[in-house]
């Protein structure tokens, strides 16, 4: 159970105690309730301290990369290119009114369009797209591509979540015109599932399509974190705030990244200031240390007879590739032993999969490597 789950569990116990108090229990029971509440409060304080201590580690980019939970913006731009050939085929079938357009293909078209809008229009809250209606989308054509959405998760704070569709983004009209009618919609929402009702689970769908394209786990919140984090390299402070407000999101990952960059910048400038503070005495100390270093290097070179041994370079990319290959071997061995029983493969102690790995991702990985 994660930290948030533990907090929720303790909150539920608190609510249960309040409910029992309402029923007028005896004095002895009330005393036990009071003791329990004290212990729960202490546990919540301890858990909060643990969460704060792990905050900078768990949300650090260097921690997320080995878990394959972080990708560059350039990598994410290839997701649409990876899936667009299949979408074109499905769209042509729908345009030609092919009698055999499977429900699976129609569902994929809806999923692709949702991910396309998320990457091309704006990485906003998923609810913004889930509650996008056909009438709102049609109004964008008359309003210079602007849609003012009022139904999204943080609507109380921001009020409006405006979407700006350009000419390429307005190509969504092809989906509305040719694909959506075949799903026989019962509602006015633009994105509908095979039952004709409102499309859901954009978070899960985005993760699946991204994993199929680049083999990494990126959900909508992670994508917004990537946008805000990479913006620090290009934008100034005002532009960064603008991006954050536009996404209706405040990223703790980006905040940790900013703090790290700020700390490094302060360390470099602080070192320069300390050098000025040391003055001539500091310069003499640096000279002595430099002479000692040169003497040590000359002695070391004489011992080795000027022979140099190449040191193999170990990069993060090489380590990540090795881990990726080893886990692929785990899946291959697991299929030979258990067949397509992905849960059995995932739980087997011989295969060291990373924590949080799900059975469906093993199946997708096996399909990607053509093991099944």
PDB file of N, CA, C and O in Angstrom, residues 94-139:
ATOM      1  N   UNK A  94     -13.524   3.885 -42.820  1.00  0.00           N
ATOM      2  CA  UNK A  94     -14.757   4.563 -42.412  1.00  0.00           C
ATOM      3  C   UNK A  94     -15.259   5.510 -43.502  1.00  0.00           C
ATOM      4  O   UNK A  94     -16.468   5.621 -43.736  1.00  0.00           O
ATOM      5  N   UNK A  95     -14.337   6.188 -44.184  1.00  0.00           N
ATOM      6  CA  UNK A  95     -14.748   7.095 -45.259  1.00  0.00           C
ATOM      7  C   UNK A  95     -15.388   6.332 -46.410  1.00  0.00           C
ATOM      8  O   UNK A  95     -16.371   6.782 -47.008  1.00  0.00           O
ATOM      9  N   UNK A  96     -14.813   5.174 -46.722  1.00  0.00           N
ATOM     10  CA  UNK A  96     -15.336   4.362 -47.825  1.00  0.00           C
ATOM     11  C   UNK A  96     -16.529   3.518 -47.412  1.00  0.00           C
ATOM     12  O   UNK A  96     -17.025   2.720 -48.220  1.00  0.00           O
ATOM     13  N   UNK A  97     -16.945   3.679 -46.151  1.00  0.00           N
ATOM     14  CA  UNK A  97     -18.095   2.938 -45.619  1.00  0.00           C
ATOM     15  C   UNK A  97     -17.924   1.441 -45.813  1.00  0.00           C
ATOM     16  O   UNK A  97     -18.805   0.736 -46.316  1.00  0.00           O
ATOM     17  N   UNK A  98     -16.740   0.982 -45.408  1.00  0.00           N
ATOM     18  CA  UNK A  98     -16.448  -0.441 -45.516  1.00  0.00           C
ATOM     19  C   UNK A  98     -17.394  -1.232 -44.614  1.00  0.00           C
ATOM     20  O   UNK A  98     -17.630  -0.848 -43.462  1.00  0.00           O
ATOM     21  N   UNK A  99     -17.943  -2.328 -45.118  1.00  0.00           N
ATOM     22  CA  UNK A  99     -18.890  -3.094 -44.293  1.00  0.00           C
ATOM     23  C   UNK A  99     -18.224  -3.786 -43.107  1.00  0.00           C
ATOM     24  O   UNK A  99     -18.892  -4.180 -42.164  1.00  0.00           O
ATOM     25  N   UNK A 100     -16.896  -3.948 -43.177  1.00  0.00           N
ATOM     26  CA  UNK A 100     -16.194  -4.646 -42.100  1.00  0.00           C
ATOM     27  C   UNK A 100     -15.217  -3.675 -41.434  1.00  0.00           C
ATOM     28  O   UNK A 100     -14.049  -3.598 -41.796  1.00  0.00           O
ATOM     29  N   UNK A 101     -15.731  -2.902 -40.490  1.00  0.00           N
ATOM     30  CA  UNK A 101     -14.890  -2.053 -39.644  1.00  0.00           C
ATOM     31  C   UNK A 101     -15.079  -2.566 -38.222  1.00  0.00           C
ATOM     32  O   UNK A 101     -16.139  -2.374 -37.621  1.00  0.00           O
ATOM     33  N   UNK A 102     -14.082  -3.243 -37.723  1.00  0.00           N
ATOM     34  CA  UNK A 102     -14.228  -3.907 -36.429  1.00  0.00           C
ATOM     35  C   UNK A 102     -14.370  -2.894 -35.302  1.00  0.00           C
ATOM     36  O   UNK A 102     -13.910  -1.750 -35.399  1.00  0.00           O
ATOM     37  N   UNK A 103     -15.003  -3.348 -34.234  1.00  0.00           N
ATOM     38  CA  UNK A 103     -15.152  -2.493 -33.053  1.00  0.00           C
ATOM     39  C   UNK A 103     -13.795  -2.164 -32.443  1.00  0.00           C
ATOM     40  O   UNK A 103     -13.599  -1.081 -31.880  1.00  0.00           O
ATOM     41  N   UNK A 104     -12.848  -3.093 -32.586  1.00  0.00           N
ATOM     42  CA  UNK A 104     -11.497  -2.847 -32.064  1.00  0.00           C
ATOM     43  C   UNK A 104     -10.842  -1.674 -32.778  1.00  0.00           C
ATOM     44  O   UNK A 104     -10.205  -0.819 -32.148  1.00  0.00           O
ATOM     45  N   UNK A 105     -10.998  -1.617 -34.093  1.00  0.00           N
ATOM     46  CA  UNK A 105     -10.416  -0.513 -34.855  1.00  0.00           C
ATOM     47  C   UNK A 105     -11.090   0.815 -34.520  1.00  0.00           C
ATOM     48  O   UNK A 105     -10.434   1.855 -34.438  1.00  0.00           O
ATOM     49  N   UNK A 106     -12.399   0.785 -34.338  1.00  0.00           N
ATOM     50  CA  UNK A 106     -13.103   2.018 -33.970  1.00  0.00           C
ATOM     51  C   UNK A 106     -12.650   2.511 -32.595  1.00  0.00           C
ATOM     52  O   UNK A 106     -12.476   3.718 -32.383  1.00  0.00           O
ATOM     53  N   UNK A 107     -12.451   1.566 -31.682  1.00  0.00           N
ATOM     54  CA  UNK A 107     -11.963   1.946 -30.353  1.00  0.00           C
ATOM     55  C   UNK A 107     -10.565   2.527 -30.435  1.00  0.00           C
ATOM     56  O   UNK A 107     -10.244   3.518 -29.766  1.00  0.00           O
ATOM     57  N   UNK A 108      -9.721   1.914 -31.269  1.00  0.00           N
ATOM     58  CA  UNK A 108      -8.359   2.444 -31.425  1.00  0.00           C
ATOM     59  C   UNK A 108      -8.392   3.859 -31.998  1.00  0.00           C
ATOM     60  O   UNK A 108      -7.601   4.720 -31.581  1.00  0.00           O
ATOM     61  N   UNK A 109      -9.288   4.105 -32.946  1.00  0.00           N
ATOM     62  CA  UNK A 109      -9.387   5.448 -33.524  1.00  0.00           C
ATOM     63  C   UNK A 109      -9.740   6.476 -32.454  1.00  0.00           C
ATOM     64  O   UNK A 109      -9.187   7.584 -32.434  1.00  0.00           O
ATOM     65  N   UNK A 110     -10.651   6.107 -31.555  1.00  0.00           N
ATOM     66  CA  UNK A 110     -11.012   7.019 -30.465  1.00  0.00           C
ATOM     67  C   UNK A 110      -9.832   7.240 -29.533  1.00  0.00           C
ATOM     68  O   UNK A 110      -9.549   8.367 -29.114  1.00  0.00           O
ATOM     69  N   UNK A 111      -9.137   6.165 -29.218  1.00  0.00           N
ATOM     70  CA  UNK A 111      -7.970   6.290 -28.341  1.00  0.00           C
ATOM     71  C   UNK A 111      -6.892   7.161 -28.983  1.00  0.00           C
ATOM     72  O   UNK A 111      -6.298   8.024 -28.327  1.00  0.00           O
ATOM     73  N   UNK A 112      -6.654   6.921 -30.254  1.00  0.00           N
ATOM     74  CA  UNK A 112      -5.624   7.696 -30.950  1.00  0.00           C
ATOM     75  C   UNK A 112      -5.980   9.177 -30.959  1.00  0.00           C
ATOM     76  O   UNK A 112      -5.120  10.038 -30.729  1.00  0.00           O
ATOM     77  N   UNK A 113      -7.237   9.482 -31.220  1.00  0.00           N
ATOM     78  CA  UNK A 113      -7.646  10.885 -31.279  1.00  0.00           C
ATOM     79  C   UNK A 113      -7.481  11.562 -29.921  1.00  0.00           C
ATOM     80  O   UNK A 113      -7.037  12.713 -29.844  1.00  0.00           O
ATOM     81  N   UNK A 114      -7.829  10.842 -28.851  1.00  0.00           N
ATOM     82  CA  UNK A 114      -7.680  11.417 -27.513  1.00  0.00           C
ATOM     83  C   UNK A 114      -6.213  11.725 -27.217  1.00  0.00           C
ATOM     84  O   UNK A 114      -5.875  12.803 -26.715  1.00  0.00           O
ATOM     85  N   UNK A 115      -5.328  10.790 -27.554  1.00  0.00           N
ATOM     86  CA  UNK A 115      -3.892  11.007 -27.326  1.00  0.00           C
ATOM     87  C   UNK A 115      -3.367  12.105 -28.245  1.00  0.00           C
ATOM     88  O   UNK A 115      -2.525  12.922 -27.847  1.00  0.00           O
ATOM     89  N   UNK A 116      -3.871  12.147 -29.477  1.00  0.00           N
ATOM     90  CA  UNK A 116      -3.452  13.187 -30.421  1.00  0.00           C
ATOM     91  C   UNK A 116      -3.777  14.580 -29.875  1.00  0.00           C
ATOM     92  O   UNK A 116      -2.939  15.485 -29.914  1.00  0.00           O
ATOM     93  N   UNK A 117      -4.991  14.756 -29.375  1.00  0.00           N
ATOM     94  CA  UNK A 117      -5.359  16.061 -28.822  1.00  0.00           C
ATOM     95  C   UNK A 117      -4.519  16.383 -27.595  1.00  0.00           C
ATOM     96  O   UNK A 117      -4.133  17.535 -27.374  1.00  0.00           O
ATOM     97  N   UNK A 118      -4.214  15.363 -26.806  1.00  0.00           N
ATOM     98  CA  UNK A 118      -3.428  15.598 -25.599  1.00  0.00           C
ATOM     99  C   UNK A 118      -2.019  16.076 -25.949  1.00  0.00           C
ATOM    100  O   UNK A 118      -1.469  16.949 -25.278  1.00  0.00           O
ATOM    101  N   UNK A 119      -1.434  15.514 -26.999  1.00  0.00           N
ATOM    102  CA  UNK A 119      -0.086  15.904 -27.394  1.00  0.00           C
ATOM    103  C   UNK A 119      -0.074  17.156 -28.269  1.00  0.00           C
ATOM    104  O   UNK A 119       0.813  17.991 -28.152  1.00  0.00           O
ATOM    105  N   UNK A 120      -1.049  17.278 -29.160  1.00  0.00           N
ATOM    106  CA  UNK A 120      -1.010  18.351 -30.154  1.00  0.00           C
ATOM    107  C   UNK A 120      -1.679  19.632 -29.661  1.00  0.00           C
ATOM    108  O   UNK A 120      -1.173  20.733 -29.899  1.00  0.00           O
ATOM    109  N   UNK A 121      -2.803  19.505 -28.983  1.00  0.00           N
ATOM    110  CA  UNK A 121      -3.531  20.703 -28.550  1.00  0.00           C
ATOM    111  C   UNK A 121      -2.978  21.206 -27.221  1.00  0.00           C
ATOM    112  O   UNK A 121      -2.410  22.290 -27.132  1.00  0.00           O
ATOM    113  N   UNK A 122      -3.127  20.387 -26.190  1.00  0.00           N
ATOM    114  CA  UNK A 122      -2.637  20.805 -24.873  1.00  0.00           C
ATOM    115  C   UNK A 122      -2.679  19.629 -23.919  1.00  0.00           C
ATOM    116  O   UNK A 122      -3.635  18.852 -23.919  1.00  0.00           O
ATOM    117  N   UNK A 123      -1.636  19.515 -23.098  1.00  0.00           N
ATOM    118  CA  UNK A 123      -1.607  18.464 -22.091  1.00  0.00           C
ATOM    119  C   UNK A 123      -2.338  18.891 -20.839  1.00  0.00           C
ATOM    120  O   UNK A 123      -1.735  19.049 -19.779  1.00  0.00           O
ATOM    121  N   UNK A 124      -3.637  19.075 -20.959  1.00  0.00           N
ATOM    122  CA  UNK A 124      -4.429  19.577 -19.839  1.00  0.00           C
ATOM    123  C   UNK A 124      -4.982  18.407 -19.033  1.00  0.00           C
ATOM    124  O   UNK A 124      -4.591  17.259 -19.201  1.00  0.00           O
ATOM    125  N   UNK A 125      -5.903  18.714 -18.155  1.00  0.00           N
ATOM    126  CA  UNK A 125      -6.577  17.664 -17.399  1.00  0.00           C
ATOM    127  C   UNK A 125      -7.390  16.778 -18.343  1.00  0.00           C
ATOM    128  O   UNK A 125      -8.051  17.276 -19.257  1.00  0.00           O
ATOM    129  N   UNK A 126      -7.353  15.452 -18.150  1.00  0.00           N
ATOM    130  CA  UNK A 126      -8.096  14.559 -19.055  1.00  0.00           C
ATOM    131  C   UNK A 126      -9.578  14.879 -19.154  1.00  0.00           C
ATOM    132  O   UNK A 126     -10.188  14.705 -20.208  1.00  0.00           O
ATOM    133  N   UNK A 127     -10.177  15.365 -18.059  1.00  0.00           N
ATOM    134  CA  UNK A 127     -11.610  15.667 -18.085  1.00  0.00           C
ATOM    135  C   UNK A 127     -11.961  16.719 -19.126  1.00  0.00           C
ATOM    136  O   UNK A 127     -13.081  16.758 -19.634  1.00  0.00           O
ATOM    137  N   UNK A 128     -10.996  17.576 -19.448  1.00  0.00           N
ATOM    138  CA  UNK A 128     -11.262  18.619 -20.442  1.00  0.00           C
ATOM    139  C   UNK A 128     -11.639  18.004 -21.782  1.00  0.00           C
ATOM    140  O   UNK A 128     -12.545  18.491 -22.473  1.00  0.00           O
ATOM    141  N   UNK A 129     -10.963  16.932 -22.162  1.00  0.00           N
ATOM    142  CA  UNK A 129     -11.265  16.271 -23.435  1.00  0.00           C
ATOM    143  C   UNK A 129     -12.425  15.290 -23.306  1.00  0.00           C
ATOM    144  O   UNK A 129     -13.197  15.111 -24.251  1.00  0.00           O
ATOM    145  N   UNK A 130     -12.534  14.653 -22.156  1.00  0.00           N
ATOM    146  CA  UNK A 130     -13.621  13.692 -21.980  1.00  0.00           C
ATOM    147  C   UNK A 130     -14.982  14.375 -22.033  1.00  0.00           C
ATOM    148  O   UNK A 130     -15.969  13.774 -22.456  1.00  0.00           O
ATOM    149  N   UNK A 131     -15.050  15.634 -21.614  1.00  0.00           N
ATOM    150  CA  UNK A 131     -16.313  16.378 -21.610  1.00  0.00           C
ATOM    151  C   UNK A 131     -16.412  17.345 -22.790  1.00  0.00           C
ATOM    152  O   UNK A 131     -17.262  18.242 -22.780  1.00  0.00           O
ATOM    153  N   UNK A 132     -15.565  17.155 -23.779  1.00  0.00           N
ATOM    154  CA  UNK A 132     -15.650  17.977 -24.987  1.00  0.00           C
ATOM    155  C   UNK A 132     -16.794  17.456 -25.864  1.00  0.00           C
ATOM    156  O   UNK A 132     -16.779  16.311 -26.306  1.00  0.00           O
ATOM    157  N   UNK A 133     -17.776  18.289 -26.105  1.00  0.00           N
ATOM    158  CA  UNK A 133     -18.943  17.876 -26.882  1.00  0.00           C
ATOM    159  C   UNK A 133     -18.780  18.270 -28.347  1.00  0.00           C
ATOM    160  O   UNK A 133     -17.924  19.089 -28.702  1.00  0.00           O
ATOM    161  N   UNK A 134     -19.613  17.678 -29.173  1.00  0.00           N
ATOM    162  CA  UNK A 134     -19.581  17.990 -30.603  1.00  0.00           C
ATOM    163  C   UNK A 134     -19.954  19.450 -30.840  1.00  0.00           C
ATOM    164  O   UNK A 134     -19.357  20.136 -31.675  1.00  0.00           O
ATOM    165  N   UNK A 135     -20.930  19.943 -30.092  1.00  0.00           N
ATOM    166  CA  UNK A 135     -21.340  21.339 -30.266  1.00  0.00           C
ATOM    167  C   UNK A 135     -20.222  22.301 -29.881  1.00  0.00           C
ATOM    168  O   UNK A 135     -20.019  23.331 -30.544  1.00  0.00           O
ATOM    169  N   UNK A 136     -19.464  21.965 -28.813  1.00  0.00           N
ATOM    170  CA  UNK A 136     -18.325  22.810 -28.441  1.00  0.00           C
ATOM    171  C   UNK A 136     -17.259  22.797 -29.522  1.00  0.00           C
ATOM    172  O   UNK A 136     -16.674  23.836 -29.849  1.00  0.00           O
ATOM    173  N   UNK A 137     -17.019  21.617 -30.077  1.00  0.00           N
ATOM    174  CA  UNK A 137     -16.008  21.525 -31.126  1.00  0.00           C
ATOM    175  C   UNK A 137     -16.442  22.283 -32.381  1.00  0.00           C
ATOM    176  O   UNK A 137     -15.627  22.938 -33.038  1.00  0.00           O
ATOM    177  N   UNK A 138     -17.715  22.206 -32.713  1.00  0.00           N
ATOM    178  CA  UNK A 138     -18.207  22.949 -33.871  1.00  0.00           C
ATOM    179  C   UNK A 138     -18.101  24.454 -33.642  1.00  0.00           C
ATOM    180  O   UNK A 138     -17.840  25.217 -34.580  1.00  0.00           O
ATOM    181  N   UNK A 139     -18.283  24.876 -32.397  1.00  0.00           N
ATOM    182  CA  UNK A 139     -18.171  26.311 -32.106  1.00  0.00           C
ATOM    183  C   UNK A 139     -16.742  26.808 -32.291  1.00  0.00           C
ATOM    184  O   UNK A 139     -16.520  27.997 -32.554  1.00  0.00           O
TER     185      UNK A 139
END
